[in-house]
Amino acid sequence: MPSLKFTYKRLFIISAFMLSIIGVVFIYSAGTYWSAIHYEGEIPFYIKQSVYLLLALIVFYTVSNMPVFHKEKTWRSLYLFSLILLVLVLIPGIGLERNGSQSWIGLGPLTVQPAELVKITTLMYLSHQLSKVPSGEQVVRLRHFLLIIIPSALIMLQPDFGSVFILVVSSFILLFIARYPIKLYVAFIALGVIGLIGLIAAAPYRLKRIEAFIDPWSDPLGSGFQAVQSLMAIGPAGLLGHGFQQSRQKFLYLPEPQNDFIFSIILEEIGFLGGCFIIALFCLFIYSGMGLALQSTRSSDFFAISSLVAMIGFQAALNIGVVIGLIPVTGVTLPFISYGGTSLMIIWFIVGVIVSISNRAT
């Protein structure tokens, strides 16, 4: 009879793989027309994503069999390296600008987004730092917050609010798991509100996003366009949707339907029940990942696995919340499913790290 840890690990990998396959299938459905119109003569998105998935699985297999990812010195080095990349991306001529954000570094035909790496390295290095706090002792240390503040500030200079939001919330979840005093979270919330007001004052377009969230139909062709088109895709779909490849909004109504709003197309084509199935897969992924964390015997392993699983789960919830109109538009992709080679390989790198740690967490 297989051990409980083996069962968790198998469910963890299978759920991640199924989500990735669903991603390729719906990138084919959602992005083929957009690709033909806007990228005529280029390789279709679904073929690229299939290649990216193959590379991502190679990354996963390699990383999951490497014994170095449980070591603090590994993550200290990678954390410093990711900070250097965040500085480099801000230098003109090195950093690439897309949609108003200078967040990428070009490496030949590939592009790398340092913010994706720094989210992982911050959580991992912070996990090792928190594991040094004596068991049962509630200690607030400035260096824990500096590990979060420094990369967050560099990412905001790009600017990339979505990545900062995921990093900060995931880090605070980790602090909560590590039993930071509850009363501090009141201060965190107050500082968050003040910070949000400051961000809105610094970039008024964020206020327009909030206004569009409250009433997207007040500006349906401007700030509320994506939200309106997403709801128009979801609303008529019903329980079973219009059928695979029968989406209407993908025909140049919903911008870049293979990216952040791919869940809108999924709901439009396979309906409420199909969307529930995908959410159930994410729940299975989180459940099995937390099962692996609870099987750990080292606090650093428990913190590391828990924080990485929480980050992926939070990002999925954030994307789905945006798509169905519960959260203002943030520009966050749906893990495993949205189109993008870098994001897919990063997410499978995380899965590989978790499995690698779990292999040694005995």
Short mmCIF file of C-alpha atoms in Angstrom, two decimals:
data_model
loop_
_atom_site.label_atom_id
_atom_site.label_comp_id
_atom_site.label_asym_id
_atom_site.label_seq_id
_atom_site.Cartn_x
_atom_site.Cartn_y
_atom_site.Cartn_z
CA MET A 1 0.00 0.00 0.00
CA PRO A 2 1.52 3.37 -0.97
CA SER A 3 2.56 5.72 1.82
CA LEU A 4 0.51 8.82 2.56
CA LYS A 5 3.35 11.04 1.35
CA PHE A 6 3.54 9.17 -1.95
CA THR A 7 -0.22 9.57 -2.39
CA TYR A 8 -0.01 13.32 -1.76
CA LYS A 9 2.91 13.64 -4.16
CA ARG A 10 1.12 11.71 -6.89
CA LEU A 11 -2.04 13.81 -6.53
CA PHE A 12 0.08 16.97 -6.48
CA ILE A 13 1.85 16.17 -9.75
CA ILE A 14 -1.23 14.77 -11.50
CA SER A 15 -3.36 17.83 -10.68
CA ALA A 16 -0.60 20.16 -11.91
CA PHE A 17 -0.24 18.18 -15.15
CA MET A 18 -3.99 18.09 -15.78
CA LEU A 19 -4.23 21.86 -15.30
CA SER A 20 -1.37 22.33 -17.78
CA ILE A 21 -3.02 20.10 -20.38
CA ILE A 22 -6.29 22.01 -19.95
CA GLY A 23 -4.26 25.16 -20.52
CA VAL A 24 -2.90 23.93 -23.86
CA VAL A 25 -6.36 22.79 -24.98
CA PHE A 26 -8.03 26.12 -24.20
CA ILE A 27 -5.15 28.18 -25.54
CA TYR A 28 -5.87 26.35 -28.80
CA SER A 29 -9.53 27.32 -28.56
CA ALA A 30 -9.13 30.84 -27.16
CA GLY A 31 -6.03 32.05 -28.97
CA THR A 32 -6.09 30.58 -32.47
CA TYR A 33 -8.17 33.36 -34.04
CA TRP A 34 -6.29 36.11 -32.18
CA SER A 35 -3.00 34.54 -33.28
CA ALA A 36 -4.10 34.34 -36.92
CA ILE A 37 -5.15 38.01 -36.98
CA HIS A 38 -2.40 39.65 -34.92
CA TYR A 39 0.50 37.23 -35.47
CA GLU A 40 -0.04 36.10 -39.04
CA GLY A 41 2.70 33.78 -40.26
CA GLU A 42 3.97 32.99 -36.75
CA ILE A 43 3.69 29.71 -34.87
CA PRO A 44 0.23 29.45 -33.23
CA PHE A 45 0.02 29.97 -29.48
CA TYR A 46 -1.04 26.41 -28.66
CA ILE A 47 2.00 24.91 -30.44
CA LYS A 48 4.31 27.27 -28.59
CA GLN A 49 2.59 26.42 -25.30
CA SER A 50 2.99 22.69 -26.04
CA VAL A 51 6.73 23.22 -26.51
CA TYR A 52 6.85 25.35 -23.36
CA LEU A 53 5.08 22.57 -21.44
CA LEU A 54 7.61 20.00 -22.64
CA LEU A 55 10.46 22.27 -21.52
CA ALA A 56 8.65 22.95 -18.24
CA LEU A 57 8.37 19.22 -17.54
CA ILE A 58 12.09 18.85 -18.21
CA VAL A 59 12.71 21.69 -15.73
CA PHE A 60 10.44 19.94 -13.22
CA TYR A 61 12.18 16.58 -13.58
CA THR A 62 15.64 18.14 -13.28
CA VAL A 63 14.79 20.32 -10.27
CA SER A 64 12.84 17.62 -8.41
CA ASN A 65 15.91 15.37 -8.52
CA MET A 66 18.38 18.02 -7.33
CA PRO A 67 19.24 17.81 -3.60
CA VAL A 68 20.22 21.47 -3.11
CA PHE A 69 16.85 23.18 -2.75
CA HIS A 70 16.46 22.45 0.95
CA LYS A 71 19.63 24.40 1.79
CA GLU A 72 19.55 27.96 3.09
CA LYS A 73 22.74 28.98 1.28
CA THR A 74 21.15 28.01 -2.05
CA TRP A 75 18.23 30.37 -1.48
CA ARG A 76 20.38 33.13 -0.04
CA SER A 77 22.41 33.12 -3.24
CA LEU A 78 19.34 32.94 -5.46
CA TYR A 79 17.65 35.72 -3.48
CA LEU A 80 20.63 38.04 -4.02
CA PHE A 81 20.80 37.02 -7.70
CA SER A 82 17.09 37.80 -8.19
CA LEU A 83 17.58 41.25 -6.59
CA ILE A 84 20.39 41.94 -9.06
CA LEU A 85 18.05 40.98 -11.91
CA LEU A 86 15.41 43.35 -10.55
CA VAL A 87 17.95 46.17 -10.67
CA LEU A 88 19.12 45.22 -14.18
CA VAL A 89 15.57 45.19 -15.55
CA LEU A 90 15.24 48.89 -14.65
CA ILE A 91 18.27 49.85 -16.77
CA PRO A 92 17.31 51.17 -20.25
CA GLY A 93 18.63 48.91 -22.96
CA ILE A 94 18.52 45.84 -20.71
CA GLY A 95 14.94 45.88 -19.49
CA LEU A 96 12.15 45.46 -22.04
CA GLU A 97 8.97 47.50 -21.77
CA ARG A 98 5.54 45.98 -22.43
CA ASN A 99 2.16 47.52 -21.74
CA GLY A 100 3.72 50.35 -19.76
CA SER A 101 5.85 48.14 -17.48
CA GLN A 102 9.60 47.57 -17.77
CA SER A 103 9.53 44.07 -16.29
CA TRP A 104 11.39 41.78 -18.71
CA ILE A 105 14.96 40.99 -19.73
CA GLY A 106 15.51 39.70 -23.26
CA LEU A 107 17.72 36.65 -23.77
CA GLY A 108 17.70 36.10 -27.51
CA PRO A 109 14.25 34.75 -28.46
CA LEU A 110 13.33 34.30 -24.77
CA THR A 111 12.26 36.85 -22.20
CA VAL A 112 12.69 36.54 -18.44
CA GLN A 113 10.58 38.32 -15.84
CA PRO A 114 12.73 38.67 -12.68
CA ALA A 115 9.67 39.41 -10.51
CA GLU A 116 8.51 35.81 -11.03
CA LEU A 117 11.81 34.47 -9.69
CA VAL A 118 12.06 36.89 -6.78
CA LYS A 119 8.65 35.83 -5.45
CA ILE A 120 10.02 32.31 -5.04
CA THR A 121 13.42 33.24 -3.63
CA THR A 122 11.91 35.67 -1.12
CA LEU A 123 9.50 33.09 0.26
CA MET A 124 12.17 30.39 0.40
CA TYR A 125 14.84 32.51 2.06
CA LEU A 126 12.27 33.96 4.48
CA SER A 127 11.17 30.39 5.34
CA HIS A 128 14.71 29.51 6.41
CA GLN A 129 14.99 32.71 8.45
CA LEU A 130 11.69 32.03 10.21
CA SER A 131 12.74 28.47 11.01
CA LYS A 132 15.49 29.88 13.23
CA VAL A 133 12.96 31.45 15.61
CA PRO A 134 12.65 29.23 18.71
CA SER A 135 9.49 27.09 18.72
CA GLY A 136 6.58 28.75 20.52
CA GLU A 137 8.32 32.13 20.68
CA GLN A 138 6.63 35.11 19.02
CA VAL A 139 9.41 37.34 17.73
CA VAL A 140 9.10 40.30 15.37
CA ARG A 141 12.35 40.97 13.52
CA LEU A 142 13.11 43.82 11.17
CA ARG A 143 15.18 41.67 8.82
CA HIS A 144 12.13 39.51 8.05
CA PHE A 145 10.31 42.58 6.77
CA LEU A 146 13.33 43.89 4.91
CA LEU A 147 13.46 40.63 2.95
CA ILE A 148 9.94 41.47 1.74
CA ILE A 149 10.23 45.26 1.40
CA ILE A 150 13.39 45.40 -0.74
CA PRO A 151 12.14 43.25 -3.67
CA SER A 152 8.65 44.77 -3.39
CA ALA A 153 10.07 48.28 -3.78
CA LEU A 154 12.15 47.26 -6.80
CA ILE A 155 9.15 45.60 -8.47
CA MET A 156 7.00 48.70 -7.91
CA LEU A 157 9.58 50.75 -9.82
CA GLN A 158 8.78 48.73 -12.96
CA PRO A 159 5.78 49.10 -12.05
CA ASP A 160 4.10 45.71 -11.52
CA PHE A 161 1.43 45.99 -8.83
CA GLY A 162 0.09 42.47 -9.42
CA SER A 163 3.43 40.80 -8.62
CA VAL A 164 3.93 42.98 -5.55
CA PHE A 165 0.45 42.13 -4.29
CA ILE A 166 1.06 38.39 -4.67
CA LEU A 167 4.50 38.63 -3.04
CA VAL A 168 3.30 40.67 -0.04
CA VAL A 169 0.16 38.62 0.61
CA SER A 170 2.04 35.31 0.24
CA SER A 171 4.75 36.57 2.60
CA PHE A 172 2.16 37.61 5.19
CA ILE A 173 0.53 34.18 4.91
CA LEU A 174 3.95 32.71 5.65
CA LEU A 175 4.39 35.02 8.65
CA PHE A 176 0.95 33.93 9.88
CA ILE A 177 1.89 30.25 9.51
CA ALA A 178 5.08 31.02 11.46
CA ARG A 179 2.90 32.40 14.30
CA TYR A 180 3.68 36.06 14.03
CA PRO A 181 1.52 37.96 16.58
CA ILE A 182 -2.04 38.39 15.32
CA LYS A 183 -2.22 42.01 16.52
CA LEU A 184 0.42 42.93 13.96
CA TYR A 185 -1.99 42.12 11.15
CA VAL A 186 -4.17 45.08 12.15
CA ALA A 187 -1.12 47.27 11.55
CA PHE A 188 -0.44 45.43 8.28
CA ILE A 189 -3.97 46.14 7.05
CA ALA A 190 -3.73 49.82 8.05
CA LEU A 191 -0.38 50.17 6.28
CA GLY A 192 -1.82 48.37 3.26
CA VAL A 193 -4.70 50.84 3.01
CA ILE A 194 -2.30 53.79 3.32
CA GLY A 195 0.00 52.22 0.73
CA LEU A 196 -2.92 51.65 -1.66
CA ILE A 197 -3.96 55.29 -1.34
CA GLY A 198 -0.37 56.32 -2.07
CA LEU A 199 -0.20 54.05 -5.13
CA ILE A 200 -3.45 55.49 -6.47
CA ALA A 201 -2.16 59.02 -5.94
CA ALA A 202 1.08 58.15 -7.76
CA ALA A 203 -0.70 56.54 -10.73
CA PRO A 204 -4.32 57.67 -11.25
CA TYR A 205 -4.99 54.83 -13.72
CA ARG A 206 -5.31 52.55 -10.68
CA LEU A 207 -8.27 54.63 -9.47
CA LYS A 208 -9.90 54.09 -12.87
CA ARG A 209 -9.48 50.34 -12.38
CA ILE A 210 -11.28 50.56 -9.03
CA GLU A 211 -14.04 52.68 -10.58
CA ALA A 212 -14.32 50.15 -13.39
CA PHE A 213 -14.58 47.36 -10.81
CA ILE A 214 -17.43 49.13 -9.00
CA ASP A 215 -19.31 49.93 -12.21
CA PRO A 216 -17.63 48.61 -15.37
CA TRP A 217 -20.58 49.74 -17.53
CA SER A 218 -19.87 53.39 -16.67
CA ASP A 219 -17.02 53.23 -19.20
CA PRO A 220 -17.61 50.03 -21.21
CA LEU A 221 -15.26 51.01 -24.04
CA GLY A 222 -12.48 52.29 -21.78
CA SER A 223 -11.42 51.28 -18.28
CA GLY A 224 -14.31 48.80 -17.92
CA PHE A 225 -13.80 47.13 -21.30
CA GLN A 226 -12.13 43.90 -20.16
CA ALA A 227 -14.47 43.42 -17.21
CA VAL A 228 -17.56 43.97 -19.37
CA GLN A 229 -16.37 41.60 -22.11
CA SER A 230 -15.48 38.96 -19.52
CA LEU A 231 -18.94 39.14 -17.92
CA MET A 232 -20.57 39.04 -21.36
CA ALA A 233 -18.67 35.80 -22.00
CA ILE A 234 -19.64 34.23 -18.69
CA GLY A 235 -23.24 35.41 -18.29
CA PRO A 236 -24.97 33.52 -21.13
CA ALA A 237 -22.88 30.33 -20.74
CA GLY A 238 -25.11 28.58 -18.18
CA LEU A 239 -24.25 25.24 -16.62
CA LEU A 240 -22.63 23.58 -19.64
CA GLY A 241 -21.52 26.52 -21.82
CA HIS A 242 -21.81 26.92 -25.57
CA GLY A 243 -19.47 24.01 -26.32
CA PHE A 244 -15.75 23.64 -26.99
CA GLN A 245 -14.49 26.19 -29.57
CA GLN A 246 -17.90 27.91 -29.58
CA SER A 247 -16.81 31.04 -27.71
CA ARG A 248 -17.98 34.32 -29.19
CA GLN A 249 -15.93 36.73 -27.12
CA LYS A 250 -12.62 35.35 -28.42
CA PHE A 251 -13.33 36.88 -31.83
CA LEU A 252 -11.52 40.14 -31.06
CA TYR A 253 -13.94 41.22 -28.33
CA LEU A 254 -11.96 40.10 -25.27
CA PRO A 255 -8.34 41.29 -25.72
CA GLU A 256 -5.62 38.62 -25.61
CA PRO A 257 -8.13 35.90 -24.60
CA GLN A 258 -5.36 33.30 -24.18
CA ASN A 259 -3.72 35.28 -21.37
CA ASP A 260 -5.16 36.77 -18.17
CA PHE A 261 -8.83 36.24 -19.12
CA ILE A 262 -8.59 32.69 -20.45
CA PHE A 263 -10.88 31.53 -17.64
CA SER A 264 -13.63 33.69 -19.19
CA ILE A 265 -13.36 31.67 -22.41
CA ILE A 266 -13.28 28.41 -20.45
CA LEU A 267 -16.50 29.34 -18.63
CA GLU A 268 -18.10 30.49 -21.89
CA GLU A 269 -17.33 27.18 -23.61
CA ILE A 270 -17.78 24.58 -20.85
CA GLY A 271 -19.96 26.52 -18.45
CA PHE A 272 -20.32 26.65 -14.69
CA LEU A 273 -19.75 22.92 -14.19
CA GLY A 274 -16.56 22.97 -16.28
CA GLY A 275 -15.29 25.94 -14.28
CA CYS A 276 -16.06 24.09 -11.04
CA PHE A 277 -14.03 21.12 -12.30
CA ILE A 278 -10.99 23.36 -12.88
CA ILE A 279 -11.40 24.99 -9.47
CA ALA A 280 -11.62 21.48 -7.96
CA LEU A 281 -8.29 20.64 -9.61
CA PHE A 282 -6.72 23.72 -8.02
CA CYS A 283 -8.21 22.67 -4.66
CA LEU A 284 -6.73 19.18 -5.12
CA PHE A 285 -3.36 20.76 -5.96
CA ILE A 286 -3.49 22.90 -2.78
CA TYR A 287 -4.76 20.02 -0.62
CA SER A 288 -2.05 17.61 -1.76
CA GLY A 289 0.63 20.32 -1.52
CA MET A 290 -0.33 21.14 2.07
CA GLY A 291 -0.36 17.41 2.76
CA LEU A 292 3.28 17.28 1.67
CA ALA A 293 4.01 20.26 3.92
CA LEU A 294 2.42 18.57 6.93
CA GLN A 295 4.54 15.46 6.32
CA SER A 296 7.71 17.54 6.73
CA THR A 297 9.82 17.07 9.83
CA ARG A 298 11.84 20.31 9.49
CA SER A 299 10.17 23.65 10.13
CA SER A 300 12.03 25.23 7.20
CA ASP A 301 10.61 22.58 4.84
CA PHE A 302 7.10 23.05 6.24
CA PHE A 303 7.30 26.84 5.84
CA ALA A 304 8.78 26.59 2.35
CA ILE A 305 6.25 24.14 0.91
CA SER A 306 3.30 25.87 2.60
CA SER A 307 4.28 29.32 1.32
CA LEU A 308 4.85 28.19 -2.28
CA VAL A 309 1.55 26.29 -2.40
CA ALA A 310 -0.22 29.28 -0.82
CA MET A 311 1.30 31.61 -3.42
CA ILE A 312 0.04 29.51 -6.35
CA GLY A 313 -3.37 29.10 -4.73
CA PHE A 314 -3.67 32.81 -4.03
CA GLN A 315 -2.65 33.73 -7.58
CA ALA A 316 -5.28 31.35 -8.99
CA ALA A 317 -7.95 32.77 -6.69
CA LEU A 318 -6.93 36.32 -7.63
CA ASN A 319 -7.16 35.62 -11.37
CA ILE A 320 -10.52 33.88 -11.08
CA GLY A 321 -11.82 36.68 -8.84
CA VAL A 322 -10.87 39.24 -11.50
CA VAL A 323 -12.49 37.22 -14.30
CA ILE A 324 -15.85 36.87 -12.52
CA GLY A 325 -15.87 40.49 -11.33
CA LEU A 326 -15.13 40.05 -7.62
CA ILE A 327 -11.76 41.85 -7.72
CA PRO A 328 -10.45 44.83 -9.75
CA VAL A 329 -8.35 43.97 -12.81
CA THR A 330 -4.76 43.28 -11.69
CA GLY A 331 -3.06 41.72 -14.73
CA VAL A 332 -2.32 38.39 -13.01
CA THR A 333 -2.18 35.15 -15.02
CA LEU A 334 -3.97 31.90 -14.16
CA PRO A 335 -1.26 29.42 -13.05
CA PHE A 336 -0.65 26.44 -15.38
CA ILE A 337 -3.38 27.59 -17.80
CA SER A 338 -2.67 31.10 -19.15
CA TYR A 339 -0.41 31.38 -22.18
CA GLY A 340 3.26 32.13 -21.54
CA GLY A 341 6.48 30.13 -21.60
CA THR A 342 8.27 31.89 -18.74
CA SER A 343 5.29 31.70 -16.37
CA LEU A 344 4.68 28.02 -17.18
CA MET A 345 8.31 27.05 -16.62
CA ILE A 346 8.46 29.08 -13.40
CA ILE A 347 5.32 27.38 -12.08
CA TRP A 348 6.73 23.92 -12.87
CA PHE A 349 10.03 25.00 -11.32
CA ILE A 350 8.02 25.65 -8.12
CA VAL A 351 6.40 22.22 -8.38
CA GLY A 352 9.86 20.70 -8.81
CA VAL A 353 11.22 22.57 -5.77
CA ILE A 354 8.32 21.35 -3.64
CA VAL A 355 8.82 17.75 -4.73
CA SER A 356 12.59 18.05 -4.20
CA ILE A 357 12.08 19.33 -0.65
CA SER A 358 9.46 16.69 0.00
CA ASN A 359 11.87 13.96 -1.11
CA ARG A 360 14.28 15.03 1.63
CA ALA A 361 11.70 16.02 4.25
CA THR A 362 12.02 12.83 6.27
#
